PDB file of C-alpha atoms in Angstrom:
ATOM      1  CA  MET A   3     155.716  75.121 121.593  1.00 54.00           C
ATOM      2  CA  ARG A   4     155.114  78.006 119.942  1.00 55.00           C
ATOM      3  CA  ARG A   5     155.105  80.415 123.201  1.00 55.00           C
ATOM      4  CA  ARG A   6     158.609  78.651 123.972  1.00 50.00           C
ATOM      5  CA  LEU A   7     159.946  79.835 120.663  1.00 46.00           C
ATOM      6  CA  ALA A   8     158.247  83.533 120.901  1.00 49.00           C
ATOM      7  CA  ALA A   9     159.718  83.980 124.108  1.00 48.00           C
ATOM      8  CA  ALA A  10     163.311  82.540 122.823  1.00 47.00           C
ATOM      9  CA  ALA A  11     163.234  84.992 119.532  1.00 47.00           C
ATOM     10  CA  ILE A  12     162.238  87.798 122.207  1.00 46.00           C
ATOM     11  CA  LEU A  13     165.020  87.171 124.354  1.00 42.00           C
ATOM     12  CA  ALA A  14     167.333  86.700 121.517  1.00 47.00           C
ATOM     13  CA  ALA A  15     166.496  90.039 119.429  1.00 46.00           C
ATOM     14  CA  THR A  16     166.742  91.731 122.915  1.00 45.00           C
ATOM     15  CA  GLY A  17     169.850  90.248 124.015  1.00 47.00           C
ATOM     16  CA  LEU A  18     171.224  91.336 120.317  1.00 42.00           C
ATOM     17  CA  ALA A  19     170.207  94.714 120.734  1.00 41.00           C
ATOM     18  CA  SER A  20     171.459  95.758 123.810  1.00 38.00           C
ATOM     19  CA  PHE A  21     174.797  94.089 122.872  1.00 35.00           C
ATOM     20  CA  THR A  22     174.973  95.869 119.800  1.00 35.00           C
ATOM     21  CA  ALA A  23     174.380  99.388 121.454  1.00 36.00           C
ATOM     22  CA  THR A  24     177.234  98.462 124.125  1.00 33.00           C
ATOM     23  CA  ALA A  25     179.492  97.287 121.621  1.00 35.00           C
ATOM     24  CA  ALA A  26     178.837 100.576 119.394  1.00 36.00           C
ATOM     25  CA  SER A  27     179.256 103.076 122.372  1.00 39.00           C
ATOM     26  CA  ALA A  28     182.216 101.343 123.735  1.00 40.00           C
ATOM     27  CA  PRO A  29     184.797 103.723 121.817  1.00 61.00           C
ATOM     28  CA  GLU A  30     182.917 106.694 123.054  1.00 65.00           C
ATOM     29  CA  ARG A  31     183.833 105.825 126.775  1.00 70.00           C
ATOM     30  CA  GLU A  32     187.328 106.017 126.087  1.00 91.00           C
ATOM     31  CA  VAL A  33     187.199 109.840 125.007  1.00 95.00           C
ATOM     32  CA  GLY A  34     188.292 111.791 127.443  1.00 96.00           C
ATOM     33  CA  ALA A  35     187.972 115.274 125.575  1.00 97.00           C
ATOM     34  CA  THR A  36     186.787 116.840 122.110  1.00 97.00           C
ATOM     35  CA  VAL A  37     188.738 119.254 120.732  1.00 98.00           C
ATOM     36  CA  ARG A  38     187.239 121.576 118.034  1.00 97.00           C
ATOM     37  CA  VAL A  39     189.751 122.501 114.910  1.00 98.00           C
ATOM     38  CA  VAL A  40     187.996 125.756 114.059  1.00 95.00           C
ATOM     39  CA  SER A  41     188.882 128.512 111.695  1.00 91.00           C
ATOM     40  CA  PHE A  42     192.513 129.456 113.152  1.00 95.00           C
ATOM     41  CA  ALA A  43     192.254 127.878 116.531  1.00 97.00           C
ATOM     42  CA  PHE A  44     191.966 124.444 118.615  1.00 98.00           C
ATOM     43  CA  LYS A  45     188.937 124.875 120.506  1.00 97.00           C
ATOM     44  CA  ASP A  46     190.063 123.715 123.759  1.00 94.00           C
ATOM     45  CA  ASP A  47     193.663 124.824 123.597  1.00 97.00           C
ATOM     46  CA  ASP A  48     194.700 123.236 126.962  1.00 98.00           C
ATOM     47  CA  VAL A  49     193.063 119.860 127.760  1.00 98.00           C
ATOM     48  CA  GLY A  50     193.632 117.035 130.300  1.00 98.00           C
ATOM     49  CA  VAL A  51     192.514 113.561 129.926  1.00 98.00           C
ATOM     50  CA  LYS A  52     193.345 110.513 132.017  1.00 97.00           C
ATOM     51  CA  SER A  53     195.807 107.432 130.739  1.00 97.00           C
ATOM     52  CA  GLY A  54     194.284 105.390 128.079  1.00 97.00           C
ATOM     53  CA  GLN A  55     191.679 107.803 127.083  1.00 97.00           C
ATOM     54  CA  ARG A  56     191.298 109.392 123.299  1.00 98.00           C
ATOM     55  CA  ILE A  57     191.126 113.006 122.674  1.00 98.00           C
ATOM     56  CA  LYS A  58     188.289 113.355 119.318  1.00 97.00           C
ATOM     57  CA  PHE A  59     189.296 116.169 116.964  1.00 98.00           C
ATOM     58  CA  LYS A  60     186.505 117.634 115.215  1.00 97.00           C
ATOM     59  CA  TRP A  61     187.241 119.625 112.381  1.00 97.00           C
ATOM     60  CA  SER A  62     184.509 122.487 111.438  1.00 94.00           C
ATOM     61  CA  GLY A  63     182.747 122.173 108.300  1.00 93.00           C
ATOM     62  CA  ASN A  64     183.298 125.899 107.828  1.00 92.00           C
ATOM     63  CA  ASN A  65     186.711 126.007 107.655  1.00 94.00           C
ATOM     64  CA  THR A  66     188.016 127.684 104.568  1.00 94.00           C
ATOM     65  CA  SER A  67     191.753 126.690 105.242  1.00 96.00           C
ATOM     66  CA  PRO A  68     193.278 123.318 105.764  1.00 98.00           C
ATOM     67  CA  HIS A  69     194.496 122.055 109.436  1.00 98.00           C
ATOM     68  CA  ASN A  70     196.427 119.463 110.843  1.00 98.00           C
ATOM     69  CA  VAL A  71     196.904 118.357 114.257  1.00 98.00           C
ATOM     70  CA  THR A  72     201.031 117.459 114.794  1.00 98.00           C
ATOM     71  CA  LEU A  73     202.460 116.498 117.743  1.00 98.00           C
ATOM     72  CA  ARG A  74     205.493 119.064 118.561  1.00 98.00           C
ATOM     73  CA  ASP A  75     206.743 117.753 121.904  1.00 98.00           C
ATOM     74  CA  GLY A  76     206.119 114.702 124.087  1.00 98.00           C
ATOM     75  CA  PRO A  77     207.016 112.672 127.041  1.00 97.00           C
ATOM     76  CA  ASP A  78     209.963 110.394 126.625  1.00 96.00           C
ATOM     77  CA  GLY A  79     209.716 107.507 124.241  1.00 93.00           C
ATOM     78  CA  VAL A  80     206.682 108.887 122.741  1.00 96.00           C
ATOM     79  CA  GLY A  81     207.111 109.211 118.904  1.00 93.00           C
ATOM     80  CA  THR A  82     205.025 111.522 116.662  1.00 93.00           C
ATOM     81  CA  ARG A  83     203.427 108.906 114.009  1.00 92.00           C
ATOM     82  CA  ASP A  84     200.426 108.093 116.321  1.00 93.00           C
ATOM     83  CA  PHE A  85     200.157 111.355 116.912  1.00 98.00           C
ATOM     84  CA  THR A  86     199.462 113.086 113.682  1.00 98.00           C
ATOM     85  CA  SER A  87     196.504 113.877 111.694  1.00 98.00           C
ATOM     86  CA  GLU A  88     196.124 114.072 107.841  1.00 97.00           C
ATOM     87  CA  THR A  89     195.927 117.787 106.620  1.00 98.00           C
ATOM     88  CA  GLY A  90     192.167 118.601 105.303  1.00 97.00           C
ATOM     89  CA  THR A  91     189.465 121.366 105.625  1.00 96.00           C
ATOM     90  CA  SER A  92     186.813 118.978 107.219  1.00 95.00           C
ATOM     91  CA  ALA A  93     185.630 115.551 107.598  1.00 92.00           C
ATOM     92  CA  ILE A  94     188.929 114.436 109.232  1.00 95.00           C
ATOM     93  CA  ARG A  95     188.543 111.580 111.280  1.00 94.00           C
ATOM     94  CA  PHE A  96     191.105 111.517 114.132  1.00 97.00           C
ATOM     95  CA  ALA A  97     191.333 110.296 117.871  1.00 97.00           C
ATOM     96  CA  PRO A  98     194.808 109.610 119.361  1.00 98.00           C
ATOM     97  CA  LYS A  99     195.110 107.376 122.514  1.00 97.00           C
ATOM     98  CA  PHE A 100     197.266 108.897 125.226  1.00 98.00           C
ATOM     99  CA  VAL A 101     198.676 106.000 127.205  1.00 97.00           C
ATOM    100  CA  VAL A 102     202.118 107.890 128.428  1.00 97.00           C
ATOM    101  CA  ALA A 103     201.553 110.554 131.263  1.00 98.00           C
ATOM    102  CA  GLY A 104     203.065 113.685 130.752  1.00 98.00           C
ATOM    103  CA  THR A 105     202.580 116.943 128.592  1.00 99.00           C
ATOM    104  CA  TYR A 106     202.046 117.007 124.922  1.00 99.00           C
ATOM    105  CA  MET A 107     202.501 120.009 122.800  1.00 99.00           C
ATOM    106  CA  PHE A 108     200.284 120.112 119.578  1.00 99.00           C
ATOM    107  CA  ARG A 109     200.408 122.687 116.495  1.00 98.00           C
ATOM    108  CA  CYS A 110     198.986 123.066 112.998  1.00 98.00           C
ATOM    109  CA  THR A 111     202.128 122.632 110.648  1.00 98.00           C
ATOM    110  CA  ILE A 112     200.268 125.302 108.209  1.00 97.00           C
ATOM    111  CA  HIS A 113     199.395 127.784 111.344  1.00 97.00           C
ATOM    112  CA  PRO A 114     201.935 127.110 113.891  1.00 97.00           C
ATOM    113  CA  ASP A 115     201.796 130.506 115.634  1.00 96.00           C
ATOM    114  CA  LEU A 116     197.916 130.581 115.649  1.00 96.00           C
ATOM    115  CA  MET A 117     196.832 126.903 116.415  1.00 98.00           C
ATOM    116  CA  ARG A 118     198.454 125.638 119.637  1.00 98.00           C
ATOM    117  CA  LEU A 119     197.211 123.073 121.754  1.00 99.00           C
ATOM    118  CA  ARG A 120     198.351 121.329 125.397  1.00 99.00           C
ATOM    119  CA  VAL A 121     197.518 118.014 126.396  1.00 99.00           C
ATOM    120  CA  THR A 122     197.943 116.993 130.216  1.00 99.00           C
ATOM    121  CA  VAL A 123     197.621 112.974 130.651  1.00 98.00           C
ATOM    122  CA  GLY A 124     197.650 111.904 134.002  1.00 97.00           C
ATOM    123  CA  ASN A 125     197.462 108.427 135.763  1.00 87.00           C
TER     124      ASN A 125
END
């Protein structure tokens, strides 16, 4: 009886651990690209993803000036609400999901002449 309980406990713990690892990594599979918000530039400034993927924006911890990511122009029917980040120097979390295929143009509204990004979303 003890062996059965021990075996059941091991199977339960192993199954739970593998389920937790899968659940934790699932959102990362949705990320098609990462764009760094660094100094006065988007690194990379021309990115392509598939429909249904996210772009993860990462603010550098070395920024001395605040930045944001704001949709300037996109495919018909796409609003700016889901494609506008907070403004800050670091620790901003922003990972919008791109569903509609087409070209999206972003800018930092604080540095619009320096910080531009083109995202191409394909099927």
